[in-house]
Coordinates of C-alpha atoms in Angstrom, one line a residue:
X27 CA 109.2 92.8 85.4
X28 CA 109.9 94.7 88.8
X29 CA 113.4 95.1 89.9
X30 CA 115.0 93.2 92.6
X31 CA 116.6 95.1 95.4
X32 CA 116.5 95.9 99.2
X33 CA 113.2 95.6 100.7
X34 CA 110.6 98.3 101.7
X35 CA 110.2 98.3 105.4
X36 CA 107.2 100.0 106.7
X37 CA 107.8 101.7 109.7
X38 CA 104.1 102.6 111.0
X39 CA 101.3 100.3 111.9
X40 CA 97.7 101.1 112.2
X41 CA 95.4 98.9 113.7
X42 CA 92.1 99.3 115.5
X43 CA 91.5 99.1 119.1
X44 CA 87.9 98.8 120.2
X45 CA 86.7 100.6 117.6
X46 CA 89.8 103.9 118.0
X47 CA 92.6 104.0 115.3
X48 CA 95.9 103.7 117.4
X49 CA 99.2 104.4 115.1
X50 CA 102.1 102.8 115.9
X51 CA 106.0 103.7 114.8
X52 CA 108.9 101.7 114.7
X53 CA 112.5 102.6 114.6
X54 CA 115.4 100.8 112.6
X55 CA 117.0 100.4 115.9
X56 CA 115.8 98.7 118.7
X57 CA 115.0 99.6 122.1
X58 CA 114.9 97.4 125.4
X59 CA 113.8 100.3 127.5
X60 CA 110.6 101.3 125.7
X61 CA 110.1 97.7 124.9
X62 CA 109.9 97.6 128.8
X63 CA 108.2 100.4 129.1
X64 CA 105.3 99.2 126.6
X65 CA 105.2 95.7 128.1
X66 CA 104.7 97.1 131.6
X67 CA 101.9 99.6 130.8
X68 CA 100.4 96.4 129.0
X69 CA 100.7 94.4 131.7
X70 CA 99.6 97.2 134.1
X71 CA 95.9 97.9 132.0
X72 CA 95.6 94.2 131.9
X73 CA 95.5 93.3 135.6
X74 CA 93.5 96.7 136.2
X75 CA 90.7 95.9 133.7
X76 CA 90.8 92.2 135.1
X77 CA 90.4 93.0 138.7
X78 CA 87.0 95.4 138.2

């Protein structure tokens, strides 16, 4: 029987990205800024691949 208690929380995600491992790592805290920062660099190599 396991024992109940606070959960395990992985803070690293691998997936794979056109064939490249990319590692990513979360914090316990948020943070807008890099959230932003992420979402804009997104955004950014989106509109550059879609324009070619």
């Amino acid at each position: 029987m396991s024992k109940s208690g606070s959960p395990i929380h992985d803070t690293k995600m691998i997936i794979t990205v056109q064939g490249r491992e990319v590692a990513m790592q979360f914090t316990e805290k948020p943070n807008p800024q890099i959230a932003l920062q992420v979402k804009q660099v997104l955004m950014g190599n989106y509109l550059a691949t879609s324009s070619k």
